[in-house]
Short mmCIF file of C-alpha atoms in Angstrom, two decimals:
data_model
loop_
_atom_site.label_atom_id
_atom_site.label_comp_id
_atom_site.label_asym_id
_atom_site.label_seq_id
_atom_site.Cartn_x
_atom_site.Cartn_y
_atom_site.Cartn_z
CA UNK A 84 51.29 46.82 -62.21
CA UNK A 85 49.12 43.70 -62.71
CA UNK A 86 49.90 41.59 -65.70
CA UNK A 87 48.62 42.70 -69.19
CA UNK A 88 45.99 40.28 -69.10
CA UNK A 89 44.05 42.13 -66.65
CA UNK A 90 43.52 45.34 -68.65
CA UNK A 91 41.08 44.04 -70.74
CA UNK A 92 38.40 43.97 -69.26
CA UNK A 93 34.16 43.70 -69.79
CA UNK A 94 32.46 45.31 -66.88
CA UNK A 95 29.01 43.12 -67.00
CA UNK A 96 26.87 45.25 -63.85
CA UNK A 97 23.85 44.17 -62.80
CA UNK A 98 21.59 46.64 -60.95
CA UNK A 99 18.29 46.99 -60.02
CA UNK A 100 15.40 46.49 -62.68
CA UNK A 101 13.16 48.51 -60.83
CA UNK A 102 14.55 51.56 -62.12
CA UNK A 103 14.00 53.18 -65.51
CA UNK A 104 15.89 52.34 -68.45
CA UNK A 105 17.93 56.09 -68.30
CA UNK A 106 17.86 55.82 -65.20
CA UNK A 107 19.44 51.97 -65.36
CA UNK A 108 22.07 53.50 -68.12
CA UNK A 109 23.05 56.04 -66.29
CA UNK A 110 23.78 53.19 -62.79
CA UNK A 111 25.32 51.30 -64.96
CA UNK A 112 28.01 53.31 -67.26
CA UNK A 113 28.76 55.06 -63.16
CA UNK A 114 29.95 51.64 -62.22
CA UNK A 115 31.64 51.46 -64.62
CA UNK A 116 33.77 54.45 -64.42
CA UNK A 117 34.31 54.06 -60.89
CA UNK A 118 35.87 50.66 -61.11
CA UNK A 119 37.51 52.15 -64.17
CA UNK A 120 38.93 54.94 -62.60
CA UNK A 121 39.41 52.38 -59.02
CA UNK A 122 41.88 50.32 -61.30
CA UNK A 123 44.19 53.67 -62.04
CA UNK A 124 44.37 54.75 -59.07
CA UNK A 125 45.14 51.67 -57.70
CA UNK A 126 47.87 51.51 -60.40
CA UNK A 127 46.45 48.37 -62.12
CA UNK A 128 45.43 49.92 -64.99
CA UNK A 129 47.39 53.03 -66.89
CA UNK A 130 45.76 56.15 -67.11
CA UNK A 131 45.49 56.10 -71.15
CA UNK A 132 42.07 53.94 -72.91
CA UNK A 133 40.14 53.19 -74.71
CA UNK A 134 36.42 52.47 -74.95
CA UNK A 135 33.96 49.88 -76.09
CA UNK A 136 29.98 50.71 -75.39
CA UNK A 137 28.97 46.97 -77.01
CA UNK A 138 31.03 46.56 -79.20
CA UNK A 139 31.26 50.77 -80.87
CA UNK A 140 34.17 52.28 -79.79
CA UNK A 141 34.19 55.26 -77.87
CA UNK A 142 30.38 55.43 -77.64
CA UNK A 143 29.36 57.06 -74.79
CA UNK A 144 29.01 54.81 -71.46
CA UNK A 145 25.23 56.11 -70.78
CA UNK A 146 24.20 54.45 -74.26
CA UNK A 147 24.76 51.05 -73.57
CA UNK A 148 22.16 48.87 -74.11
CA UNK A 149 20.60 46.99 -70.40
CA UNK A 150 21.80 43.89 -71.54
CA UNK A 151 25.04 45.20 -72.37
CA UNK A 152 28.38 45.70 -71.70
CA UNK A 153 31.11 48.20 -71.23
CA UNK A 154 34.32 47.30 -71.71
CA UNK A 155 38.16 49.43 -71.24
CA UNK A 156 40.94 49.11 -73.48
CA UNK A 157 43.71 49.72 -71.81
CA UNK A 158 47.18 51.41 -73.76
CA UNK A 159 49.56 49.18 -72.29
CA UNK A 160 52.07 49.94 -75.29
CA UNK A 161 54.40 52.43 -72.81
CA UNK A 162 54.61 49.59 -70.52
CA UNK A 163 55.75 47.29 -72.96
CA UNK A 164 58.38 49.72 -74.86
CA UNK A 165 60.49 50.38 -71.29
CA UNK A 166 60.37 46.76 -70.44
CA UNK A 167 61.26 46.41 -74.36
CA UNK A 168 63.56 48.47 -73.45
CA UNK A 169 65.34 46.96 -70.75
CA UNK A 170 65.47 43.82 -72.20
CA UNK A 171 67.57 44.48 -74.96
CA UNK A 172 69.80 46.86 -73.11
CA UNK A 173 69.76 43.91 -70.18
CA UNK A 174 70.15 41.09 -72.54
CA UNK A 175 72.95 42.84 -74.61
CA UNK A 176 76.90 42.00 -74.68
CA UNK A 177 79.12 45.04 -72.95
CA UNK A 178 82.68 45.20 -73.69
CA UNK A 179 82.08 49.36 -73.62
CA UNK A 180 78.81 49.33 -72.91
CA UNK A 181 78.01 51.23 -76.04
CA UNK A 182 75.93 48.96 -77.59
CA UNK A 183 74.49 48.35 -74.46
CA UNK A 184 73.50 51.94 -74.60
CA UNK A 185 72.38 52.52 -78.29
CA UNK A 186 69.05 51.23 -78.41
CA UNK A 187 66.57 53.35 -79.45
CA UNK A 188 62.92 53.39 -80.03
CA UNK A 189 60.93 54.83 -83.26
CA UNK A 190 57.83 55.58 -83.92
CA UNK A 191 56.04 56.88 -87.08
CA UNK A 192 59.83 56.47 -88.33
CA UNK A 193 61.42 58.95 -85.61
CA UNK A 194 63.35 58.46 -82.27
CA UNK A 195 60.56 58.86 -79.69
CA UNK A 196 61.48 61.75 -76.96
CA UNK A 197 58.31 61.94 -74.57
CA UNK A 198 57.98 60.10 -71.84
CA UNK A 199 57.18 56.63 -73.13
CA UNK A 200 53.44 55.95 -71.44
CA UNK A 201 52.27 58.37 -73.79
CA UNK A 202 53.04 56.93 -76.98
CA UNK A 203 49.63 55.90 -79.16
CA UNK A 204 48.65 52.51 -79.08
CA UNK A 205 47.38 52.38 -82.75
CA UNK A 206 51.22 52.64 -83.93
CA UNK A 207 53.70 50.67 -84.56
CA UNK A 208 57.18 50.50 -82.51
CA UNK A 209 60.03 49.89 -83.52
CA UNK A 210 63.09 49.01 -81.01
CA UNK A 211 66.14 49.04 -82.58
CA UNK A 212 70.35 49.34 -82.50
CA UNK A 213 71.80 51.16 -84.83
CA UNK A 214 75.06 50.36 -84.64
CA UNK A 215 76.44 48.90 -87.49
CA UNK A 216 77.36 45.73 -86.04
CA UNK A 217 73.83 45.03 -84.72
CA UNK A 218 72.84 42.44 -87.46
CA UNK A 219 76.07 40.67 -86.62
CA UNK A 220 75.43 40.69 -83.22
CA UNK A 221 71.66 39.27 -83.30
CA UNK A 222 72.42 36.12 -86.05
CA UNK A 223 75.87 35.31 -84.20
CA UNK A 224 78.68 36.52 -87.01
CA UNK A 225 80.91 39.08 -84.57
CA UNK A 226 82.25 36.26 -81.49
CA UNK A 227 81.31 33.14 -81.30
CA UNK A 228 80.92 33.21 -77.77
CA UNK A 229 78.03 36.35 -78.18
CA UNK A 230 74.32 34.35 -77.59
CA UNK A 231 72.72 34.54 -80.59
CA UNK A 232 69.10 36.42 -81.42
CA UNK A 233 68.66 38.86 -78.96
CA UNK A 234 65.42 39.98 -80.08
CA UNK A 235 63.80 36.40 -80.14
CA UNK A 236 64.29 36.39 -76.75
CA UNK A 237 63.39 39.61 -75.59
CA UNK A 238 59.97 38.75 -77.63
CA UNK A 239 59.80 35.66 -76.94
CA UNK A 240 59.45 36.65 -73.12
CA UNK A 241 57.43 39.73 -73.93
CA UNK A 242 54.54 37.92 -75.67
CA UNK A 243 54.05 36.13 -72.39
CA UNK A 244 53.65 39.10 -70.29
CA UNK A 245 51.88 41.58 -72.83
CA UNK A 246 49.11 38.89 -74.59
CA UNK A 247 47.13 41.86 -75.62
CA UNK A 248 49.93 42.87 -77.25
CA UNK A 249 52.00 41.95 -80.65
CA UNK A 250 55.97 41.44 -81.06
CA UNK A 251 57.32 41.10 -83.86
CA UNK A 252 60.96 40.26 -85.07
CA UNK A 253 62.12 42.39 -88.05
CA UNK A 254 64.71 43.68 -90.09
CA UNK A 255 64.75 47.78 -91.18
CA UNK A 256 66.43 50.31 -92.78
CA UNK A 257 67.78 52.99 -90.58
CA UNK A 258 68.33 55.93 -92.08
CA UNK A 259 70.65 59.17 -90.45
CA UNK A 260 67.78 60.59 -88.59
CA UNK A 261 67.81 57.62 -86.36
CA UNK A 262 71.39 57.51 -86.12
CA UNK A 263 74.52 59.17 -87.30
CA UNK A 264 76.19 55.82 -88.25
CA UNK A 265 72.86 55.49 -90.39
CA UNK A 266 72.10 54.33 -92.92
CA UNK A 267 75.56 51.34 -93.22
CA UNK A 268 76.35 50.09 -95.48
CA UNK A 269 78.31 47.08 -96.76
CA UNK A 270 81.59 47.32 -97.78
CA UNK A 271 82.35 43.57 -97.96
CA UNK A 272 81.66 40.17 -97.26
CA UNK A 273 79.19 39.69 -94.00
CA UNK A 274 79.17 36.73 -94.25
CA UNK A 275 75.29 35.79 -95.20
CA UNK A 276 74.86 34.76 -98.36
CA UNK A 277 72.42 36.90 -98.97
CA UNK A 278 74.42 40.61 -98.50
CA UNK A 279 76.94 42.05 -100.71
CA UNK A 280 79.08 44.72 -100.57
CA UNK A 281 77.85 48.30 -101.51
CA UNK A 282 73.81 47.03 -100.11
CA UNK A 283 72.34 49.33 -96.91
CA UNK A 284 71.80 46.70 -94.39
CA UNK A 285 69.18 46.96 -92.71
CA UNK A 286 68.69 46.13 -88.58
CA UNK A 287 67.29 43.53 -86.88
CA UNK A 288 64.38 45.02 -84.83
CA UNK A 289 61.46 44.35 -82.43
CA UNK A 290 58.31 45.80 -83.51
CA UNK A 291 55.45 46.32 -81.29
CA UNK A 292 51.75 46.61 -82.16
CA UNK A 293 48.22 46.15 -80.56
CA UNK A 294 46.99 42.79 -81.21
CA UNK A 295 43.12 43.24 -83.52
#
């Protein structure tokens, strides 16, 4: 699939001005729809999108002004989430493979069980590893030989690949509905001055949102 920057494109169409205004709008709408469907058919855009006509969300194509624009904002959230999960797994330290395979995607505070292509564009997506030592791996406190800042490195890669989305690094609490081992209660000195025994651990997470 093409680079994400190509997916939000304004379809400014110029047609025969001898047509009536209604006929002009109908022709502009027809061409916009055809161009959109062609992108999807070629695999250059996902089948999920939202339409903006003269800046108004969900307005019909035929309502376009004669000097206006029809824009389709394609939903790249699913593709970005798939890429993020793949990067998190491929950059994970591997011993038993347990940490690599534990990454989970959360939408609306629940693990997402449906196809990634169906992820809604207007929700906040979190990708987190719920194992108790996830934070130590991210901060470099587990073993010196394990490279730290895994999520930040994944975030930087995704920012370049999907410029229409926003990627952030955050720390979240994870409940038992996400993983049996969660939430993890710190039992002793963690090596981080801001944490202490008895504290509910927060887990490093990658956050994906639509750029406003």
